[in-house]
Short mmCIF file of C-alpha atoms in Angstrom, two decimals:
data_model
loop_
_atom_site.label_atom_id
_atom_site.label_comp_id
_atom_site.label_asym_id
_atom_site.label_seq_id
_atom_site.Cartn_x
_atom_site.Cartn_y
_atom_site.Cartn_z
CA MET A 1453 68.31 122.67 150.24
CA ASP A 1454 72.15 123.65 148.98
CA TYR A 1455 73.26 119.95 149.48
CA GLN A 1456 69.65 118.40 147.14
CA LEU A 1457 70.21 121.58 144.97
CA ALA A 1458 73.93 120.11 144.48
CA ASN A 1459 73.31 116.68 144.24
CA LEU A 1460 70.38 117.78 141.30
CA LEU A 1461 72.88 119.63 139.01
CA PHE A 1462 75.54 117.50 139.57
CA THR A 1463 72.99 114.65 138.72
CA LEU A 1464 72.37 116.77 135.17
CA PHE A 1465 75.72 117.35 134.56
CA ALA A 1466 76.32 113.29 135.26
CA TRP A 1467 73.52 111.85 132.90
CA THR A 1468 74.25 114.05 130.22
CA VAL A 1469 77.72 113.66 129.65
CA LEU A 1470 77.20 109.99 130.27
CA THR A 1471 74.55 110.10 127.51
CA ILE A 1472 76.27 111.79 125.05
CA PHE A 1473 79.20 109.34 125.59
CA PHE A 1474 76.93 106.76 125.50
CA VAL A 1475 75.45 107.51 122.05
CA ALA A 1476 78.76 108.17 120.64
CA THR A 1477 79.79 105.06 121.46
CA VAL A 1478 76.51 103.16 120.34
CA PHE A 1479 77.15 105.07 116.86
CA TRP A 1480 80.31 103.63 116.49
CA LEU A 1481 79.61 100.78 117.08
CA ILE A 1482 76.72 100.17 114.77
CA GLU A 1483 78.85 101.84 111.87
CA ILE A 1484 81.61 99.18 112.57
CA VAL A 1485 79.49 96.13 113.56
CA ILE A 1486 75.97 96.46 111.40
CA ILE A 1487 76.78 98.93 108.46
CA GLY A 1488 80.28 97.83 107.63
CA ARG A 1489 83.31 98.68 105.57
CA ALA A 1490 82.84 99.96 102.22
CA ARG A 1491 84.01 97.27 99.51
CA ARG A 1492 86.98 99.06 97.59
CA GLY A 1493 86.51 99.27 93.86
CA GLU A 1494 88.97 97.42 92.02
CA ILE A 1495 92.23 99.51 90.80
CA GLU A 1496 91.45 101.22 87.72
CA HIS A 1497 94.00 104.12 86.96
CA GLU A 1498 98.51 103.65 87.27
CA PRO A 1499 100.45 105.62 89.55
CA ALA A 1500 101.84 106.91 86.27
CA GLU A 1501 98.42 108.71 86.07
CA VAL A 1502 98.51 110.47 89.74
CA GLU A 1503 100.66 113.66 90.67
CA VAL A 1504 101.89 113.76 94.16
CA ARG A 1505 101.69 116.88 95.54
CA VAL A 1506 103.81 117.28 99.04
CA MET A 1507 102.89 120.70 100.73
CA THR A 1508 105.39 122.01 103.15
CA VAL A 1509 106.50 125.82 104.69
CA ALA A 1510 110.12 124.91 104.07
CA ALA A 1511 111.10 121.57 106.03
CA GLU A 1512 113.76 120.56 103.24
CA ARG A 1513 114.79 117.30 104.99
CA VAL A 1514 111.69 115.97 106.23
CA VAL A 1515 110.38 116.82 102.90
CA GLN A 1516 113.75 114.65 101.18
CA ALA A 1517 112.78 111.66 103.48
CA THR A 1518 109.07 111.35 102.03
CA VAL A 1519 110.56 111.85 98.75
CA ASP A 1520 113.29 109.52 98.91
CA GLN A 1521 110.80 106.46 100.29
CA LEU A 1522 108.08 107.48 97.48
CA PRO A 1523 107.30 104.15 95.33
CA THR A 1524 109.31 104.41 92.19
CA GLU A 1525 106.22 104.15 90.13
CA LEU A 1526 105.55 107.51 91.22
CA ASP A 1527 107.57 109.92 88.95
CA THR A 1528 105.75 112.85 89.24
CA ILE A 1529 106.54 114.61 92.22
CA ARG A 1530 106.37 118.38 92.63
CA VAL A 1531 107.31 119.79 96.49
CA ILE A 1532 104.17 122.93 97.12
CA ALA A 1533 106.36 124.91 100.22
CA GLU A 1534 106.63 128.99 100.83
CA ARG A 1535 110.49 129.71 100.50
CA PRO A 1536 112.86 128.00 98.11
CA ILE A 1537 114.43 124.62 99.44
CA THR A 1538 116.30 122.09 97.20
CA ILE A 1539 114.95 118.67 97.07
CA ASP A 1540 116.60 116.15 94.54
CA GLY A 1541 114.16 114.24 92.84
CA ALA A 1542 111.17 116.56 92.78
CA GLU A 1543 110.25 119.58 91.58
CA VAL A 1544 109.83 122.34 94.29
CA CYS A 1545 107.21 125.08 93.37
CA VAL A 1546 107.40 128.05 95.60
CA VAL A 1547 104.01 129.81 96.43
CA PRO A 1548 105.28 134.20 95.81
CA SER A 1549 104.36 136.26 98.43
CA GLU A 1550 102.44 138.44 96.41
CA PHE A 1551 99.49 135.65 95.62
CA GLU A 1552 96.23 136.56 97.46
CA CYS A 1553 93.02 134.74 97.69
CA GLU A 1554 90.05 133.78 100.55
CA ALA A 1555 92.27 130.45 101.40
CA THR A 1556 95.74 130.91 104.14
CA ARG A 1557 98.79 128.92 104.88
CA LYS A 1558 97.88 125.60 103.88
CA GLY A 1559 94.92 126.44 101.73
CA ARG A 1560 96.89 129.11 99.88
CA ALA A 1561 99.57 126.90 99.07
CA LEU A 1562 97.11 124.82 97.80
CA GLU A 1563 95.06 126.91 95.72
CA TRP A 1564 98.22 128.44 94.48
CA ALA A 1565 99.17 124.68 92.90
CA ARG A 1566 95.38 124.52 91.64
CA ARG A 1567 95.82 127.83 89.44
CA GLU A 1568 99.19 128.45 88.32
CA LEU A 1569 100.34 124.80 87.71
CA ASN A 1570 99.87 122.97 84.64
CA CYS A 1571 98.50 119.34 85.27
CA ASN A 1572 98.02 116.26 83.20
CA ALA A 1573 97.60 114.18 85.25
CA SER A 1574 93.82 112.22 86.67
CA TYR A 1575 94.70 112.30 89.99
CA ILE A 1576 96.53 114.51 92.42
CA LEU A 1577 97.89 112.55 95.75
CA TYR A 1578 97.79 115.06 98.11
CA LEU A 1579 100.78 114.48 101.51
CA ASP A 1580 102.12 115.96 103.77
CA GLU A 1581 105.70 116.52 103.91
CA ASP A 1582 106.60 114.49 106.70
CA THR A 1583 103.85 111.38 104.86
CA LEU A 1584 106.07 108.44 104.48
CA LEU A 1585 104.30 106.52 101.36
CA ARG A 1586 106.39 103.23 100.94
CA GLU A 1587 103.73 101.64 98.67
CA PHE A 1588 101.63 102.51 95.49
CA TYR A 1589 99.78 100.44 93.21
CA GLY A 1590 97.25 102.93 92.10
CA LEU A 1591 93.46 104.24 92.59
CA PRO A 1592 89.67 103.18 92.23
CA ASP A 1593 88.11 105.22 90.10
CA ALA A 1594 86.09 107.52 92.64
CA ASP A 1595 85.79 111.28 93.11
CA ILE A 1596 88.54 110.89 96.26
CA VAL A 1597 90.57 108.39 97.64
CA GLN A 1598 91.44 108.85 101.19
CA LEU A 1599 94.60 106.72 102.15
CA SER A 1600 94.68 105.27 105.54
CA GLU A 1601 97.08 106.96 108.59
CA GLN A 1602 99.04 105.25 110.57
CA PRO A 1603 101.50 107.43 113.01
CA ILE A 1604 105.23 106.79 113.79
CA ARG A 1605 106.65 108.53 117.46
CA SER A 1606 108.37 111.17 117.42
CA ASP A 1607 109.30 113.05 120.73
CA SER A 1608 106.61 111.65 123.07
CA TRP A 1609 105.54 108.37 124.39
CA LEU A 1610 101.81 109.90 125.79
CA THR A 1611 101.20 111.07 122.27
CA TYR A 1612 102.26 108.21 120.49
CA PHE A 1613 99.82 106.46 122.69
CA ALA A 1614 96.73 108.62 121.59
CA GLU A 1615 97.52 107.93 118.59
CA ILE A 1616 97.28 104.68 118.71
CA PHE A 1617 93.70 105.03 120.52
CA ARG A 1618 92.74 107.27 117.61
CA MET A 1619 93.51 104.73 115.27
CA GLY A 1620 91.34 102.38 117.26
CA PHE A 1621 88.75 104.44 116.93
CA GLN A 1622 89.50 105.84 113.64
CA LEU A 1623 88.38 102.25 111.87
CA GLU A 1624 85.28 104.24 111.44
CA GLN A 1625 86.47 106.09 108.43
CA ALA A 1626 86.17 102.38 106.13
CA VAL A 1627 82.83 102.97 106.46
CA PHE A 1628 82.72 106.41 105.19
CA PRO A 1629 81.78 105.81 101.51
CA LYS A 1630 78.73 104.05 102.62
CA PHE A 1631 77.50 107.73 104.00
CA ARG A 1632 76.18 110.52 101.99
CA TYR A 1633 78.39 112.67 103.39
CA PRO A 1634 81.93 111.51 104.94
CA LEU A 1635 82.75 112.50 108.64
CA TYR A 1636 86.10 113.73 108.44
CA ALA A 1637 88.72 113.91 106.27
CA TRP A 1638 92.54 113.25 106.79
CA GLY A 1639 94.41 115.16 104.13
CA GLY A 1640 98.20 114.29 104.91
CA GLY A 1641 97.00 110.66 102.51
CA ILE A 1642 94.27 111.64 100.21
CA ALA A 1643 94.27 111.63 96.22
CA VAL A 1644 91.53 114.00 94.67
CA ARG A 1645 90.30 113.28 91.37
CA LYS A 1646 91.88 116.75 88.59
CA GLU A 1647 88.41 117.60 87.42
CA LEU A 1648 86.85 117.82 91.01
CA GLU A 1649 89.59 120.03 92.31
CA ASP A 1650 89.33 122.79 89.51
CA GLN A 1651 85.69 122.29 90.08
CA ILE A 1652 85.37 123.01 94.16
CA THR A 1653 88.58 124.75 94.36
CA TRP A 1654 90.59 125.46 98.11
CA ASP A 1655 89.62 129.03 97.46
CA VAL A 1656 87.80 128.88 101.60
CA ASN A 1657 89.48 130.50 104.88
CA THR A 1658 89.33 127.32 107.23
CA VAL A 1659 91.88 126.06 109.55
CA THR A 1660 90.72 122.24 108.27
CA GLU A 1661 90.89 122.62 104.96
CA ASP A 1662 90.91 118.55 104.06
CA THR A 1663 87.54 118.06 106.03
CA ASN A 1664 86.01 121.43 104.64
CA PHE A 1665 87.00 120.76 100.74
CA VAL A 1666 85.52 116.75 101.16
CA TRP A 1667 81.83 118.33 102.62
CA ARG A 1668 82.08 120.99 99.47
CA ALA A 1669 82.63 118.96 97.59
CA PHE A 1670 79.87 116.33 98.28
CA GLN A 1671 77.12 119.76 99.09
CA ALA A 1672 77.63 120.11 95.38
CA GLY A 1673 76.90 117.35 94.05
CA GLU A 1674 77.32 113.85 92.96
CA CYS A 1675 80.41 112.79 93.86
CA ASP A 1676 82.01 109.62 95.78
CA LEU A 1677 84.50 108.70 98.03
CA GLN A 1678 86.82 105.17 98.58
CA PHE A 1679 88.52 104.31 101.43
CA LEU A 1680 92.06 102.65 100.52
CA ASN A 1681 94.38 100.42 102.82
CA ILE A 1682 97.57 101.66 101.68
CA ARG A 1683 98.91 102.74 105.21
CA ALA A 1684 100.24 106.29 105.23
CA MET A 1685 103.01 107.20 108.12
CA ASN A 1686 103.19 110.30 109.21
CA GLN A 1687 104.72 111.60 113.11
CA ALA A 1688 102.80 112.15 116.36
CA PRO A 1689 103.19 115.20 117.40
CA PRO A 1690 106.31 115.91 119.25
CA SER A 1691 104.74 116.66 122.89
CA VAL A 1692 101.66 116.97 124.56
CA ARG A 1693 101.33 120.53 124.22
CA GLU A 1694 101.62 120.27 120.12
CA MET A 1695 99.16 117.86 120.52
CA ILE A 1696 96.23 119.91 122.29
CA TYR A 1697 96.92 122.46 120.18
CA GLN A 1698 96.50 120.43 116.99
CA ARG A 1699 93.00 118.86 118.09
CA ARG A 1700 91.89 122.02 118.83
CA ARG A 1701 92.35 123.06 115.42
CA TRP A 1702 90.47 119.86 114.68
CA ILE A 1703 87.46 120.53 116.98
CA SER A 1704 86.93 124.64 115.82
CA GLY A 1705 87.53 124.09 112.05
CA ALA A 1706 85.36 120.73 111.91
CA ALA A 1707 82.63 123.10 113.93
CA ARG A 1708 82.84 126.48 112.05
CA ASP A 1709 82.97 124.31 108.48
CA SER A 1710 79.79 122.13 109.81
CA HIS A 1711 77.24 124.58 108.04
CA LEU A 1712 78.41 122.40 105.06
CA LEU A 1713 76.32 119.68 106.58
CA PRO A 1714 72.49 118.52 106.17
CA ARG A 1715 71.10 119.42 109.62
CA ARG A 1716 71.15 115.65 110.91
CA TYR A 1717 74.92 115.69 109.95
CA GLN A 1718 75.28 118.72 112.22
CA LEU A 1719 73.51 117.52 114.92
CA LEU A 1720 75.79 113.68 114.54
CA SER A 1721 79.03 116.17 114.30
CA LEU A 1722 78.10 117.67 117.33
CA MET A 1723 77.47 115.50 119.45
CA ARG A 1724 80.82 113.63 118.87
CA ASN A 1725 83.24 116.42 119.41
CA ALA A 1726 80.86 117.60 122.06
CA ALA A 1727 81.64 113.78 123.22
CA TRP A 1728 85.67 113.77 122.44
CA GLY A 1729 85.60 116.94 124.06
CA LEU A 1730 83.76 115.90 127.41
CA VAL A 1731 86.25 113.13 128.33
CA PHE A 1732 88.77 115.71 129.89
CA VAL A 1733 86.33 116.20 132.51
CA SER A 1734 84.99 112.29 132.79
CA PRO A 1735 86.87 111.84 135.94
CA LEU A 1736 83.95 113.48 137.23
CA LEU A 1737 81.92 110.83 136.76
CA ALA A 1738 83.46 109.25 138.79
CA LEU A 1739 82.86 111.05 142.03
CA PRO A 1740 79.42 109.12 143.31
CA LEU A 1741 81.51 105.47 143.33
CA VAL A 1742 83.93 106.93 145.08
CA THR A 1743 82.64 109.04 147.89
CA PRO A 1744 79.48 109.25 149.46
CA VAL A 1745 79.10 113.42 149.05
CA THR A 1746 77.46 113.05 145.81
CA VAL A 1747 74.60 111.62 144.94
CA VAL A 1748 73.12 110.64 141.95
CA LEU A 1749 70.00 109.05 140.92
CA PHE A 1750 69.67 105.55 139.65
CA PRO A 1751 72.93 104.76 141.14
CA VAL A 1752 72.92 101.55 139.51
CA VAL A 1753 72.30 102.01 135.92
CA TYR A 1754 74.93 104.98 136.25
CA GLY A 1755 77.37 101.98 137.07
CA TYR A 1756 76.59 99.98 134.19
CA GLY A 1757 77.20 103.39 132.02
CA ILE A 1758 80.11 104.38 133.51
CA LEU A 1759 81.33 100.39 132.85
CA PHE A 1760 79.97 100.28 129.25
CA GLN A 1761 82.41 103.65 128.90
CA LEU A 1762 85.66 102.31 130.06
CA VAL A 1763 84.95 98.79 128.02
CA GLY A 1764 85.01 101.25 124.81
CA LEU A 1765 87.86 102.73 126.29
CA PHE A 1766 90.03 99.92 126.60
CA GLY A 1767 88.38 98.01 123.61
CA TRP A 1768 89.38 101.26 120.82
CA ALA A 1769 93.13 101.14 123.25
CA ILE A 1770 93.35 97.09 122.01
CA LEU A 1771 91.97 97.83 118.89
CA GLY A 1772 94.27 100.33 117.82
CA TYR A 1773 97.44 98.21 119.04
CA TRP A 1774 95.91 95.32 116.47
CA TYR A 1775 96.06 97.81 113.88
CA TYR A 1776 99.97 98.65 114.51
CA GLY A 1777 100.86 95.41 115.44
CA GLU A 1778 103.38 96.90 118.05
CA ARG A 1779 105.12 95.00 120.84
CA PRO A 1780 103.29 93.77 123.86
CA SER A 1781 105.57 95.95 126.13
CA VAL A 1782 103.55 99.14 124.00
CA LEU A 1783 99.81 96.99 124.90
CA VAL A 1784 100.83 97.07 128.67
CA ALA A 1785 102.11 100.30 128.79
CA LEU A 1786 99.06 101.82 126.61
CA LEU A 1787 96.59 99.71 128.85
CA VAL A 1788 98.36 100.96 132.16
CA THR A 1789 98.11 104.94 131.06
CA ILE A 1790 95.50 104.95 129.01
CA PRO A 1791 92.99 106.80 130.86
CA LEU A 1792 95.50 109.64 130.98
CA VAL A 1793 95.50 109.75 127.57
CA ALA A 1794 92.26 109.85 126.64
CA ILE A 1795 92.07 113.43 129.04
CA ILE A 1796 95.14 114.79 127.16
CA HIS A 1797 94.12 113.26 124.03
CA ALA A 1798 90.75 114.89 124.66
CA ALA A 1799 92.06 118.32 126.47
CA GLY A 1800 92.35 120.32 122.96
CA ALA A 1801 88.78 119.20 121.64
CA PHE A 1802 87.62 120.32 125.54
CA TRP A 1803 89.51 123.45 124.76
CA ALA A 1804 87.89 124.33 121.66
CA ILE A 1805 84.65 123.67 122.09
CA PHE A 1806 84.90 127.02 124.28
CA GLN A 1807 87.25 128.58 123.25
CA PRO A 1808 88.13 127.60 119.44
CA THR A 1809 90.63 128.77 117.13
CA THR A 1810 90.57 130.68 113.99
CA GLU A 1811 94.32 130.30 113.23
CA PHE A 1812 96.12 127.48 111.65
CA ARG A 1813 99.17 126.18 113.70
CA VAL A 1814 101.41 124.02 111.79
CA THR A 1815 102.96 120.82 114.04
CA GLN A 1816 106.76 121.02 114.07
CA LYS A 1817 107.91 117.79 112.82
CA VAL A 1818 111.81 116.27 112.83
CA PRO A 1819 113.90 114.04 109.91
CA PRO A 1820 113.20 110.76 110.53
CA ALA A 1821 116.78 110.29 111.50
CA GLU A 1822 116.12 111.68 114.28
CA VAL A 1823 112.36 109.23 115.01
CA GLU A 1824 112.86 106.38 117.19
CA ASP A 1825 110.64 103.96 115.43
CA SER A 1826 111.86 100.21 113.79
CA ARG A 1827 109.38 100.79 110.85
CA THR A 1828 112.16 104.28 109.61
CA ALA A 1829 115.41 102.64 110.68
CA GLU A 1830 116.46 102.15 106.80
CA ILE A 1831 115.33 105.36 106.25
CA ALA A 1832 117.15 106.87 109.12
CA VAL A 1833 120.86 104.72 107.99
CA THR A 1834 120.30 106.10 104.69
CA GLU A 1835 119.32 109.59 105.71
CA LYS A 1836 122.64 109.44 108.65
CA HIS A 1837 124.55 108.59 105.44
CA THR A 1838 123.57 110.57 102.94
CA ASP A 1839 124.58 113.96 106.15
CA SER A 1840 127.49 112.47 106.87
CA GLU A 1841 128.63 114.13 103.34
CA GLN A 1842 127.14 117.28 103.49
CA THR A 1843 128.56 120.45 104.55
CA THR A 1844 128.42 121.66 107.71
CA GLU A 1845 125.36 123.91 107.09
CA GLU A 1846 123.40 121.39 105.31
CA THR A 1847 123.04 119.76 108.13
CA GLU A 1848 121.86 122.17 110.34
CA PRO A 1849 118.76 122.00 111.52
CA VAL A 1850 115.58 123.36 110.39
CA GLU A 1851 114.75 126.07 112.10
CA PRO A 1852 110.86 125.26 114.07
CA ARG A 1853 108.05 126.91 112.15
CA GLN A 1854 106.56 129.64 113.92
CA PRO A 1855 102.97 129.12 114.38
#
């Protein structure tokens, strides 16, 4: 009886997990194949109509490289910092320690800048401290314009592979303008119409301020989104540990803010987040295939279901590789490690399902000179040359930021 009960419980677990995976994968396929990417409108707002705001705590060298790489057409640049720093080519605005609002951490800084800084631009382009934007031609006429993301490797090959894998899946962002609500947003490269920002504000206590803002904007009424295929390069987490904390925050924030969505979108968000997190325990699904101890109902269909998910797993990895245009050796290493990469990529999401966080943990970044990536080689050379002309005090590493 105990043996039969164990098999029954495993069957319920395995089929539930596999069904969640299947539904999430089919929905993604419908997005990409049937719905298709949204058509981008013509560029109507010149770079002169855009103010850039780079958000940081106090990562001076990281931000300096970000500012140095901005296209010259973007001539209104502000750095919103929480401690005094010196940045050439940008106005540094320090959030006063006495400023209080409902938002915390990055959201608090965003809200202070919105309230206190005069802005004559039509749009504000928000960049994270490590976002390298090497081209920009203007914006289409939309309330929110999402730039595409392309993380670069920092200190870990595994986290870099996880980002390549994520980018393969995240090709779906180009479809979001066709939805009533976008499923998430990336705040490291997003432009917001100034009028909309003043209407919605950032004054909300959340750990995912970008997605929260977009969801509240669409909840408020008429709002449109466009996706701009200009790749903004940011840094992959420096370690697996940092990536796990980052993913945990993402899923925790999305789950906590899901009440902003209509019910059918809430169910969709819940299902997708569950699919992401349950990848962490997906190796258990292979038990009936490798041991006679565990039996699962409908074994033939079950086997085909697992095969379908494996095709999806490797398919997203290959799409991510195509998106990056990386070296063939990277593809080989990615395909060899993708089962492990997918599991560690899901660890933070799995953690968030059972123990969500309400804390905003900042992922540490390093200056581009310390990033081993061919796309930042010119930046690294420039920065090293500049550093050699500075004093010893100026070239000391930035202190790690505390979560």
